[in-house]
Coordinates of C-alpha atoms in Angstrom, one line a residue:
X1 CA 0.0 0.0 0.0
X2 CA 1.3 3.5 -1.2
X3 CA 2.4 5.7 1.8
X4 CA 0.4 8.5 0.6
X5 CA -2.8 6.4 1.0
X6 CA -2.0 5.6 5.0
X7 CA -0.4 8.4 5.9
X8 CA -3.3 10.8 7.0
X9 CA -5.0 7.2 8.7
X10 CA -2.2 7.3 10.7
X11 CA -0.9 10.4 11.3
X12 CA -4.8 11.2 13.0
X13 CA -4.6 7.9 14.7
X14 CA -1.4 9.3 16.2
X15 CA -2.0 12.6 17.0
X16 CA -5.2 11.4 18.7
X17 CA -3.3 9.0 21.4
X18 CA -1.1 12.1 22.1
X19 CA -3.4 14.3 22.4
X20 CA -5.9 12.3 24.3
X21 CA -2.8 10.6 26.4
X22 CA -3.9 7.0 25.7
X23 CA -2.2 4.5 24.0
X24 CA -4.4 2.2 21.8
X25 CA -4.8 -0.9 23.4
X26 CA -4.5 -3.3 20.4
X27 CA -0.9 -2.1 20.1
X28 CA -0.1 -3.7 23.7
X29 CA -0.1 -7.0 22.8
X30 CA 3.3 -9.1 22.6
X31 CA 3.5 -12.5 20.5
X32 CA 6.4 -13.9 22.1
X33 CA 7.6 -16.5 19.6
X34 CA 10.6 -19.2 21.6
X35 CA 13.9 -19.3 19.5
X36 CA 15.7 -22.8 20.6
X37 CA 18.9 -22.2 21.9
X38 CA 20.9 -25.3 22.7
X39 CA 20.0 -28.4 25.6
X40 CA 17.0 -30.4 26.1
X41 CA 14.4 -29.1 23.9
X42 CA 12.0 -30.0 26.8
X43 CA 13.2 -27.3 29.5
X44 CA 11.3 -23.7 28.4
X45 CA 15.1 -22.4 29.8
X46 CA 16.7 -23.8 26.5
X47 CA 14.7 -21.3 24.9
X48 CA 15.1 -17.5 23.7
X49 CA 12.1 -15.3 23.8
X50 CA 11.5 -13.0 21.3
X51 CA 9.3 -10.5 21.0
X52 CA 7.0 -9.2 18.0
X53 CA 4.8 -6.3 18.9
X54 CA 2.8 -4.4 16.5
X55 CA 4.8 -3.0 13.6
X56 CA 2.7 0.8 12.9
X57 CA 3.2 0.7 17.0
X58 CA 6.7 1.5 16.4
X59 CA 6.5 4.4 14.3
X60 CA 4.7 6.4 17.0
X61 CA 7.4 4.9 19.3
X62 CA 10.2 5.9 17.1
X63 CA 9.0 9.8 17.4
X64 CA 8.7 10.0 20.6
X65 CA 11.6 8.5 21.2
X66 CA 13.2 11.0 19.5
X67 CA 11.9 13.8 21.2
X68 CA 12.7 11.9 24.6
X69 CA 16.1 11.2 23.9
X70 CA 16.6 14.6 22.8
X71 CA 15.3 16.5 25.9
X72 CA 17.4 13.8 28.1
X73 CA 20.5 15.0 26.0
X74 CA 20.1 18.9 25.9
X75 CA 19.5 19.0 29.7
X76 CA 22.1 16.3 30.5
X77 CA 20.0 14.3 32.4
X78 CA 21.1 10.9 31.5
X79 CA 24.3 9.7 34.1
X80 CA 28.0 10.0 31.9
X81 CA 28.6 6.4 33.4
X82 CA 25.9 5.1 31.0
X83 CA 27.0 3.8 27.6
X84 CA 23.7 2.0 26.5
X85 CA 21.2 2.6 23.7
X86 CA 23.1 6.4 23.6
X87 CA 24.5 8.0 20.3
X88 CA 28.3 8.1 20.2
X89 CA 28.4 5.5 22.6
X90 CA 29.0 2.0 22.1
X91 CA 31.0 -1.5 23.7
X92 CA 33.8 0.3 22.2
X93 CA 33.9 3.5 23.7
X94 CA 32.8 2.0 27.1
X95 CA 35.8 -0.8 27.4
X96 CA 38.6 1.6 26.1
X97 CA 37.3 4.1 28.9
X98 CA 37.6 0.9 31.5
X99 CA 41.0 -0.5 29.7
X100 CA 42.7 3.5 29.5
X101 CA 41.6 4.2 33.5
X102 CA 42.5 0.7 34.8
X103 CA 46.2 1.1 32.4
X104 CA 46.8 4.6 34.3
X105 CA 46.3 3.4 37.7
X106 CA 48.5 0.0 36.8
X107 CA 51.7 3.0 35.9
X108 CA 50.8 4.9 39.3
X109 CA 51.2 1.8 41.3
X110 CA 48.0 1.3 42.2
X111 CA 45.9 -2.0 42.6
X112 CA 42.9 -2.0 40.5
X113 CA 39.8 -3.5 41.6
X114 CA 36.4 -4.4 40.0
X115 CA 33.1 -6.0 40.9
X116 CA 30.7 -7.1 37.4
X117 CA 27.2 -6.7 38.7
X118 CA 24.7 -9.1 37.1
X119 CA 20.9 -7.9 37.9
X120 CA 18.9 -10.9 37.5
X121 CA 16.2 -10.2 34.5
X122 CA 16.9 -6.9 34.5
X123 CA 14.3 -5.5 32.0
X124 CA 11.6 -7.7 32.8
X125 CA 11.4 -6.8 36.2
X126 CA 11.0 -2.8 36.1
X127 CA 8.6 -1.8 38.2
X128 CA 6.2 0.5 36.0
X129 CA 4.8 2.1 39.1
X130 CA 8.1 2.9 40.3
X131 CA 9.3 4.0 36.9
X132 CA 6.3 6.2 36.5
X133 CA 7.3 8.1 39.7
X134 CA 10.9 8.4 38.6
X135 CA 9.3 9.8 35.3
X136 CA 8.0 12.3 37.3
X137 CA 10.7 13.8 38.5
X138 CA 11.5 15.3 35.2
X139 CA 8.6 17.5 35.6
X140 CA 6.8 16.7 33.1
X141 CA 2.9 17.6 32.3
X142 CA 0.1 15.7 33.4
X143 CA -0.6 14.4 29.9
X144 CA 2.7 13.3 28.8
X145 CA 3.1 11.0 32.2
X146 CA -0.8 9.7 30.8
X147 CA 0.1 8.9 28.0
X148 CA 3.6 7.0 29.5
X149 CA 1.3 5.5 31.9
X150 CA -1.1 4.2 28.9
X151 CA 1.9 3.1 27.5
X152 CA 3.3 1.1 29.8
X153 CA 0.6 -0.9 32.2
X154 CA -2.2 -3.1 30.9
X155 CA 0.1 -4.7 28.3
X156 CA -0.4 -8.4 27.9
X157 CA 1.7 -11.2 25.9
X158 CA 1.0 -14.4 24.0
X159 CA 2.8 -17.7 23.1
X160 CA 3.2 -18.6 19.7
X161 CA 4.5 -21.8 19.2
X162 CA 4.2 -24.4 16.3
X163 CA 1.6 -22.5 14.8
X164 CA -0.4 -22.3 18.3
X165 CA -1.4 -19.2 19.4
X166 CA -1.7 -19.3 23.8
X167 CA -4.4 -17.2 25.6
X168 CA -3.2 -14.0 26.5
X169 CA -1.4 -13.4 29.9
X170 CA -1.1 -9.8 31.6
X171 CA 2.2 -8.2 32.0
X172 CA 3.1 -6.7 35.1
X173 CA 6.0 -5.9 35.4
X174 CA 9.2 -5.0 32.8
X175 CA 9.5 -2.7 29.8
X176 CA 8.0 -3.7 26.7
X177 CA 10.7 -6.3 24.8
X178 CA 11.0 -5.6 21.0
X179 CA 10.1 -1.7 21.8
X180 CA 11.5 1.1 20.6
X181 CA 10.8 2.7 23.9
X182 CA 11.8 -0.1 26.1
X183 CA 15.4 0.3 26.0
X184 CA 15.9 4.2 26.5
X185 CA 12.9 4.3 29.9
X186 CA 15.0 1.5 31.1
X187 CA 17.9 3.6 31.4
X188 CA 16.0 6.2 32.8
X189 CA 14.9 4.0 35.3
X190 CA 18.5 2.7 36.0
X191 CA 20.2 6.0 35.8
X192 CA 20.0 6.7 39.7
X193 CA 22.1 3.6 40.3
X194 CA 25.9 5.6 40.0
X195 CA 24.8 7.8 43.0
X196 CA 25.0 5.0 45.4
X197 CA 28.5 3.9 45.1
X198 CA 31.8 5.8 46.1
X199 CA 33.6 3.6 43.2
X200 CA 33.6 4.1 39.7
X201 CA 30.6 3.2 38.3
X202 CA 30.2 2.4 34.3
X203 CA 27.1 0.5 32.8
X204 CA 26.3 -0.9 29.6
X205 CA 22.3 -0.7 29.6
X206 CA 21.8 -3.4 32.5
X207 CA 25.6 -4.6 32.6
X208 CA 27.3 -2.9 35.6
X209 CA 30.9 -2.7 36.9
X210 CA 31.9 -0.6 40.0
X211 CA 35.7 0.0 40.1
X212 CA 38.3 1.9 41.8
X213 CA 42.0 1.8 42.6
X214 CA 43.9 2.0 46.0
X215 CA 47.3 0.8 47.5
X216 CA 46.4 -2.3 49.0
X217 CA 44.2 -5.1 48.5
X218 CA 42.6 -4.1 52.3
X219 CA 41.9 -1.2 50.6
X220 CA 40.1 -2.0 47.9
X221 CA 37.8 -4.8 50.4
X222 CA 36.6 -1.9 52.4
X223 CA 35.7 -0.1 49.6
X224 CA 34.0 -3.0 47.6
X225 CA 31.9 -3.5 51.3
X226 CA 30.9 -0.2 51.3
X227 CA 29.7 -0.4 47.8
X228 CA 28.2 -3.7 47.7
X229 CA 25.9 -2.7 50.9
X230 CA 24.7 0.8 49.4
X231 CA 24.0 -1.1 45.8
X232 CA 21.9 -3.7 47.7
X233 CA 20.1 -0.7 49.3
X234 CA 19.4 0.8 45.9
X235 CA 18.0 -2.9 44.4
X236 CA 16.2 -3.0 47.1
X237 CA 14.5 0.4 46.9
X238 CA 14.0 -0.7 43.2
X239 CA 13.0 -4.5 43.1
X240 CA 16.1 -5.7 41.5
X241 CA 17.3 -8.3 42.6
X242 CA 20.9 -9.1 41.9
X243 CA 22.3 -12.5 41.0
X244 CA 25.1 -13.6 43.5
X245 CA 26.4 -16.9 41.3
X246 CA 27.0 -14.6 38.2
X247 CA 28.1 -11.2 40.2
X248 CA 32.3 -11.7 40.0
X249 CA 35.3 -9.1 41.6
X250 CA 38.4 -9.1 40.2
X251 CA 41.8 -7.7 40.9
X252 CA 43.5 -6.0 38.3
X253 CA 47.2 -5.4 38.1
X254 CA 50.9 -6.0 36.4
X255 CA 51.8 -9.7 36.9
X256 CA 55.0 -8.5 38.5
X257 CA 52.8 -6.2 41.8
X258 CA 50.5 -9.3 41.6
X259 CA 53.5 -11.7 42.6
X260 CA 54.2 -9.6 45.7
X261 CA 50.2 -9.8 46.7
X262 CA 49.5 -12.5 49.7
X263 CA 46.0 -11.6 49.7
X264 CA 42.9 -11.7 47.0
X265 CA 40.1 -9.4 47.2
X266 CA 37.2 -10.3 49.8
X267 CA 34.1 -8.6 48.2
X268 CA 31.5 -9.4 50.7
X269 CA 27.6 -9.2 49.5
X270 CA 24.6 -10.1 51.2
X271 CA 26.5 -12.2 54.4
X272 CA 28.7 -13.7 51.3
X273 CA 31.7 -13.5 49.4
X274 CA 31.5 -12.8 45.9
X275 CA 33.8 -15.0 44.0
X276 CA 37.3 -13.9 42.4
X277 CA 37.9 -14.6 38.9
X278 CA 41.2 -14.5 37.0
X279 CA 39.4 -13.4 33.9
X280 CA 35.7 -12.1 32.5
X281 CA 33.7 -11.4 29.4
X282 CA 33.2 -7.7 29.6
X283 CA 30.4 -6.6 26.4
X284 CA 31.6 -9.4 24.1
X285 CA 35.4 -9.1 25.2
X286 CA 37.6 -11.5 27.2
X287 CA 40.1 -9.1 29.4
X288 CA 41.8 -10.8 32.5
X289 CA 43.5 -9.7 35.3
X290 CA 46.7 -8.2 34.0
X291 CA 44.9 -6.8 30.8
X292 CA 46.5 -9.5 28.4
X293 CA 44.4 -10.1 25.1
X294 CA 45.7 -13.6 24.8
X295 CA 42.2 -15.3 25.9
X296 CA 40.1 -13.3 23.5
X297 CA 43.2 -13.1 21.0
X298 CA 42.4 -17.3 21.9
X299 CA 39.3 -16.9 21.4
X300 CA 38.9 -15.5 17.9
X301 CA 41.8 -17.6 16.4
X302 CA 39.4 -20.5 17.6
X303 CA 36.5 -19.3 16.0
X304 CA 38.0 -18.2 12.9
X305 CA 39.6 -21.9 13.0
X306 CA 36.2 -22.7 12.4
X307 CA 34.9 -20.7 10.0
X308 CA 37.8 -21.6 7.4
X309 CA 37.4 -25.3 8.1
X310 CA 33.2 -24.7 7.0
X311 CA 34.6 -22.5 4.2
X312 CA 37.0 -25.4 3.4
X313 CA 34.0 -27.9 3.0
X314 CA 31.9 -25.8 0.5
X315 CA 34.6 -24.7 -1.8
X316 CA 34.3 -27.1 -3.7
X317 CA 30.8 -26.6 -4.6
X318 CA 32.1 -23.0 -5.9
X319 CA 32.8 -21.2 -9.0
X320 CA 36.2 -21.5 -9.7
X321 CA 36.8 -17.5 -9.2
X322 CA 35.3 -17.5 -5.6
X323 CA 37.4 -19.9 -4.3

């Protein structure tokens, strides 16, 4: 169908939920379709949800969006530590800000020290209630927190699955997966969480590491305490909850300082010790303890190992110029 022809349809249909601060109802629903991932195919856990909301939905999204992003911006009201769903940010940016800080403490001397936070379903479990009333804060009108409000509660979701469609289930918590929206009003609603730590803090949308730097290892434990304690105060004034088997710390220094160490860090969280790791996965990349590449150098030589072998398999079923 011609844009010409829908256009006027659904710029009124538009300009009607912002005026009228509603959102239309039909556009709430989610079809969650399960992507296998790998495992038994019997346990729901070996499967990805994804979800497919209403395409015209996201055109409305998509310009207010950018009005909300832009008001965030020109009033810098979204936290610096926040690399997430922001323009000229990216992984990128955000580890060579981590890698350059954690390098220029490592020439002072100084014993880095960090703690990868893990919030346990991060998305899905925003309170709307509470994000409403952080929504507020901005001072915004009456209508425009309406109309968020529409948005956001009364949503409901469906399973489709082997060409089964489910009943429909209410949603009651989380922003809307597959939105537009979802991604930016969850950093909204996470933006508070730098202001309860002394550390560093830097977050990629619901990935979090506090860091900081001191002398000694004793040092950095008391800090990490402190930290931990005010962090669990903020999850707690926000329903998160935040997963202790995935939640790491890790000391970070030159192998030569680190052979004089007798000691390891001693994170404590909720009555337990966080556990030490030599290495982790931060956005997609492998660093360890002494900022060597050579597992993720590893890692990519292994998967590229790969890749030629498949390549190797189907050249022969190539035109001679490709292979």
């Amino acid at each position: 169908m011609s844009t010409y022809l829908i256009a006027p349809s659904l710029t009124k249909i538009f300009n009607k939920s912002l005026s009228s601060g509603m959102f239309p109802t039909k556009w709430k629903t989610s079809k969650i379709i399960p992507i296998y991932k790998s495992g038994a195919k019997c346990d729901v856990n070996n499967y990805r949800p994804i979800a497919i909301l209403c395409a015209v939905s996201k055109v409305l999204e998509r310009h207010i969006h950018n009005h909300l992003y832009q008001f965030l911006v020109s009033h810098n009201l979204l936290h610096h530590a926040q690399s997430g769903f922001r323009r000229n940010h990216s992984c990128e940016t955000a580890l060579c800000k981590l890698v350059d800080m954690w390098t220029s403490n490592m020439e002072s001397g100084l014993i880095n020290g960090a703690v990868f936070i893990d919030l346990r379903k991060a998305f899905d479990m925003v309170d709307t209630d509470l994000l409403l009333r952080k929504l507020a804060v901005y001072k915004w009108d009456d209508l425009t927190l309406t109309w968020f409000k529409s948005y956001l509660q009364e949503r409901d979701q469906c399973v489709h699955f082997k060409g089964t469609l489910s009943s429909k289930k209410s949603s009651l918590y989380g922003v809307p997966q597959g939105s537009i929206l979802g991604p930016l009003l969850f950093i909204m609603f996470i933006n508070d969480l730098p202001l309860y730590a002394n550390s560093n803090t830097d977050m990629y949308a619901d990935d979090s590491t506090i860091h900081t730097s001191a002398r000694t290892v004793e040092e950095l434990n008391n800090k990490f305490t402190e930290d931990m304690t005010n962090v669990q105060a903020w999850c707690t004034n926000n329903n998160m909850v935040i997963n202790d088997d995935k939640t790491k710390a890790m000391m970070i220094t030159t192998s030569q300082r680190a052979a004089t160490l007798n000691s390891n860090l001693r994170v404590e969280f909720n009555g337990v010790q966080l556990k030490n790791t030599n290495n982790e996965k931060i956005l997609g990349v492998v660093m360890n303890e002494h900022l060597s590449w050579k597992q993720q150098i590893d890692k990519v030589a292994k998967s590229l190992i790969k890749g030629i072998h498949l390549l190797r398999q189907i050249k022969e079923y190539l035109p001679i110029g490709h292979r």
